[in-house]
CSV table of C-alpha atoms and ligand atoms in Angstrom, one decimal:
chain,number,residue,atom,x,y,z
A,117,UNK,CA,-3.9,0.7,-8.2
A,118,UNK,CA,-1.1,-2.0,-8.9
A,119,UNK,CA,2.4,-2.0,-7.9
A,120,UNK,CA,4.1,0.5,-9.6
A,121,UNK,CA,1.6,3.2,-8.8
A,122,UNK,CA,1.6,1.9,-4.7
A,123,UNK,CA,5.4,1.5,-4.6
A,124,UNK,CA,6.2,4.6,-6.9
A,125,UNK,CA,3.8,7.4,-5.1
A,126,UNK,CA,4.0,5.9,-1.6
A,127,UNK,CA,7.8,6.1,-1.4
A,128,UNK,CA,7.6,9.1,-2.3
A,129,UNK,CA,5.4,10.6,-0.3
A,130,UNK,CA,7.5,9.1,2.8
A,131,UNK,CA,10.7,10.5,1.6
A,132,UNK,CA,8.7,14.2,1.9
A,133,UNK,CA,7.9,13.8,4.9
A,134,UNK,CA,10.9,12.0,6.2
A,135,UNK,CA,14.1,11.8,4.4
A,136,UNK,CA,15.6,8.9,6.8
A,137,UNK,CA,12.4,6.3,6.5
A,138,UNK,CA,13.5,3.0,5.5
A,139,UNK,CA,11.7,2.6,1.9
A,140,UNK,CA,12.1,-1.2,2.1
A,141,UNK,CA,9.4,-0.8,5.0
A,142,UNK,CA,8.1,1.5,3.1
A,143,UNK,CA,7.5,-0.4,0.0
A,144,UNK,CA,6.3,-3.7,1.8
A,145,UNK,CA,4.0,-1.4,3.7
A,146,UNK,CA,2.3,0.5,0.8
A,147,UNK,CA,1.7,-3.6,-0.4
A,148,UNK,CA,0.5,-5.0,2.3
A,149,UNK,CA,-3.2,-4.6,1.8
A,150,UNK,CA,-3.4,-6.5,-1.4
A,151,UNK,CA,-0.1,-8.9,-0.2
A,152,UNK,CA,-2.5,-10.0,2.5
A,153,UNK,CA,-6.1,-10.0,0.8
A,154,UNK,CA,-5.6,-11.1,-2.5
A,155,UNK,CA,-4.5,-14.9,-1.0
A,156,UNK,CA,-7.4,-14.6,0.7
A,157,UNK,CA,-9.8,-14.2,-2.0
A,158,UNK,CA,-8.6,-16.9,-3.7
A,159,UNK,CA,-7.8,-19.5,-0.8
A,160,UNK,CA,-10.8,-19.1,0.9
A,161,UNK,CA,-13.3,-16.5,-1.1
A,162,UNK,CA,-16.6,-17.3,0.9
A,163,UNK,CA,-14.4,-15.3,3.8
A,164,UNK,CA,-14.6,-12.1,2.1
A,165,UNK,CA,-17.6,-13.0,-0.4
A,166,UNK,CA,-15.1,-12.9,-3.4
A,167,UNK,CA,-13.8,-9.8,-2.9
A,168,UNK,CA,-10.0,-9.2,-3.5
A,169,UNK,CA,-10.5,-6.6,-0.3
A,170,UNK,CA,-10.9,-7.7,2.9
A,171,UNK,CA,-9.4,-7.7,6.1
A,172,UNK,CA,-6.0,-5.8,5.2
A,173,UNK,CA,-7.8,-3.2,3.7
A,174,UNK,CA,-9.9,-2.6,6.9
A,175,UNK,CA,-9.3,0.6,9.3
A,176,UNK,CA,-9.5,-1.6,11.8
A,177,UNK,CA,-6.8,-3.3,10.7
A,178,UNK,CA,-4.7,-0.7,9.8
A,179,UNK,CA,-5.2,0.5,13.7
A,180,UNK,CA,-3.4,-3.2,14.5
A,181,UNK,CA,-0.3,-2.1,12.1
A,182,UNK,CA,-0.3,0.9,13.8
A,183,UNK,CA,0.7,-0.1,16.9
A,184,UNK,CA,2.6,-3.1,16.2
A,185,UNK,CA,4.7,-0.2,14.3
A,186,UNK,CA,4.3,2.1,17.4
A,187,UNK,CA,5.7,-1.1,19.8
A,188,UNK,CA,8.6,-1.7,17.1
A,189,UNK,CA,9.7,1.9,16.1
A,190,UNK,CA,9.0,3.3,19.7
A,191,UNK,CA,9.2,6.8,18.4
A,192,UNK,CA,6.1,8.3,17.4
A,193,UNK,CA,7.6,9.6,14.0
A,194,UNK,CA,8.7,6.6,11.9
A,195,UNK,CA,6.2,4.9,13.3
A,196,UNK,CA,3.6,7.1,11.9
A,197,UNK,CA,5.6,7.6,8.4
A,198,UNK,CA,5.4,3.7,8.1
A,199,UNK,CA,1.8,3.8,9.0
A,200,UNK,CA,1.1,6.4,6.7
A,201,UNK,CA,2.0,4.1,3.5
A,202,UNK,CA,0.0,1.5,5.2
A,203,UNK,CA,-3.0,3.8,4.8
A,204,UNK,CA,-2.3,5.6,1.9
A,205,UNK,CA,-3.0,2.5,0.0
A,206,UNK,CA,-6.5,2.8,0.9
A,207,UNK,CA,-6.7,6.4,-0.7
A,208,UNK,CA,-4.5,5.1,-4.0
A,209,UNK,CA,-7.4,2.6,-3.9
A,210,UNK,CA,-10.0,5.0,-4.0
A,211,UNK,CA,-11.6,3.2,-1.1
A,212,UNK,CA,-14.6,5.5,-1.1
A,213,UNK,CA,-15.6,4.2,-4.4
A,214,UNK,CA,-18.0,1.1,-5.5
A,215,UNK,CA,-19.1,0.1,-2.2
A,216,UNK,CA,-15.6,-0.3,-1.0
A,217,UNK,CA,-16.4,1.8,2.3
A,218,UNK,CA,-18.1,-1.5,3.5
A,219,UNK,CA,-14.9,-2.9,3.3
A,220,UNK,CA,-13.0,0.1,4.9
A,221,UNK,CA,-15.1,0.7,8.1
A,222,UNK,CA,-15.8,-3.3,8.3
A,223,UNK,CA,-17.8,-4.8,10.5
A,224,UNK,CA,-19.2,-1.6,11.4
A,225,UNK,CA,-21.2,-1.6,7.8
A,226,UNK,CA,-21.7,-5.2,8.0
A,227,UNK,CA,-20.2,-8.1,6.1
A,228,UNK,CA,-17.5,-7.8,3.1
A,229,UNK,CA,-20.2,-6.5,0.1
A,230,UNK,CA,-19.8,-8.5,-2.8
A,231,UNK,CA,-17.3,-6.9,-5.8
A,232,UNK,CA,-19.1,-4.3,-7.5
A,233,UNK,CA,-17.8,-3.6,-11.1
A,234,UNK,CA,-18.6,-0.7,-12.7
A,235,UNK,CA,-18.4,0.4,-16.5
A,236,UNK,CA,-15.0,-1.0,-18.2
A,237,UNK,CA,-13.6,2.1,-18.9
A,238,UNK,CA,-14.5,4.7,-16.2
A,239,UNK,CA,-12.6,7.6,-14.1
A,240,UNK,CA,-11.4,5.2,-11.7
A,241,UNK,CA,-9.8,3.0,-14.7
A,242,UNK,CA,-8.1,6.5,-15.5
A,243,UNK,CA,-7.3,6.7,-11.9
A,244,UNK,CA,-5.3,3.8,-11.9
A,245,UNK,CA,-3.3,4.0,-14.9
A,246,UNK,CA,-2.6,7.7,-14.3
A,247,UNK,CA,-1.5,6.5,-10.9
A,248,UNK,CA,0.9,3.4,-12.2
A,249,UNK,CA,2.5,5.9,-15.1
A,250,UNK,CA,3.5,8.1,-12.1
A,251,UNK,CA,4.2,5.6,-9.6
A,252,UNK,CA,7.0,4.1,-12.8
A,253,UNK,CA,8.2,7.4,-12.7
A,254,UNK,CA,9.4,8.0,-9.7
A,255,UNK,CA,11.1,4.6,-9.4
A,256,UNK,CA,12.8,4.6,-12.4
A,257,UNK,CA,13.8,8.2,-11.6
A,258,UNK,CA,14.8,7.7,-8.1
A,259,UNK,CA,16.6,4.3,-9.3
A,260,UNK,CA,18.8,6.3,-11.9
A,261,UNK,CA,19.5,9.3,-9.7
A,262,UNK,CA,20.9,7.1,-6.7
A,263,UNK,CA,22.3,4.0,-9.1
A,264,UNK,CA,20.3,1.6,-8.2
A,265,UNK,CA,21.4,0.0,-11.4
A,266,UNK,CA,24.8,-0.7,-10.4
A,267,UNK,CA,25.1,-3.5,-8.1
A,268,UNK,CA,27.2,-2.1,-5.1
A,269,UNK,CA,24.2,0.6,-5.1
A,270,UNK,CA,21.4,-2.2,-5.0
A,271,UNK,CA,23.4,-4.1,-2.7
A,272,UNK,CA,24.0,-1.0,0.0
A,273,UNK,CA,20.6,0.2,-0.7
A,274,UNK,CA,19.0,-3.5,-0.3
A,275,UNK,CA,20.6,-3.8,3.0
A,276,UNK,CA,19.7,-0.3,5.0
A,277,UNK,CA,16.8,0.7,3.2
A,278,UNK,CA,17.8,4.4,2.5
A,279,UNK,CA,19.1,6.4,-0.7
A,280,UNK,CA,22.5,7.5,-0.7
B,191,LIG,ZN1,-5.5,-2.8,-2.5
């Protein structure tokens, strides 16, 4: 999944579960897989056998967000909200697919497997475009309900991170 569909559906998915999390963190969070592997790739692709998924999208690395999160936040909740879009990436990523559990439980599988690409057009294409039509939803529809157009609205929401 791209942007829209990781932004739109993790944010909110937090705000269900907790109305006060701070969707920058949120946001940056539900990113940060690809924000971290995809320079990877293409800085130094031997690393991760040219696959655009590596170590951010690892369980094992999701356990050091964890408790960097749980030594920031010290409460439990926020902690594990924030967490929670950290991981949910991996299920917007269908991370069970196309030998992407190799990546997922790494090293316990052994090495980064190569890239597999399946047929063009598949369920998983449908996945993701389903995924970044929803995720466009919800942003445009949470930007107009809380003005997010007007720039006082930006600006306040920018700075704390929450939705009037
Ligand atoms: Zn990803």
């Amino acid at each position: 999944m791209y942007v829209f569909g990781h932004v739109g559906l993790t944010v909110a998915a937090a705000r269900a579960v907790d109305r006060d999390v701070d969707l920058r963190w949120a946001a940056l969070l539900a990113l940060a897989p690809d924000l971290l592997d995809k320079p990877v790739s293409r800085l130094w692709p031997a690393l991760v056998h040219h696959n655009s998924r590596g170590f951010g999208h690892t369980a094992l690395f999701s356990l050091f967000i964890l408790a960097a999160l749980l030594l920031r936040k010290r409460r439990p909740k926020p902690a594990l909200v924030l967490w929670g879009c950290y991981a949910g990436h991996f299920l917007l990523d269908a991370m069970w697919m196309n030998g992407n559990p190799a990546v997922l439980l790494w090293p316990l599988l052994g090495d980064f497997p190569r890239p597999v690409h399946g047929p063009l057009v598949s369920w998983l294409t449908v996945w993701y475009v389903v995924g970044e039509i929803a995720g466009l939803i919800v942003v445009v529809k949470l930007a107009r309900r809380h003005g997010l157009l007007e720039r006082p609205k930006l600006a306040a929401f920018l700075e704390s991170g929450r939705l009037a």
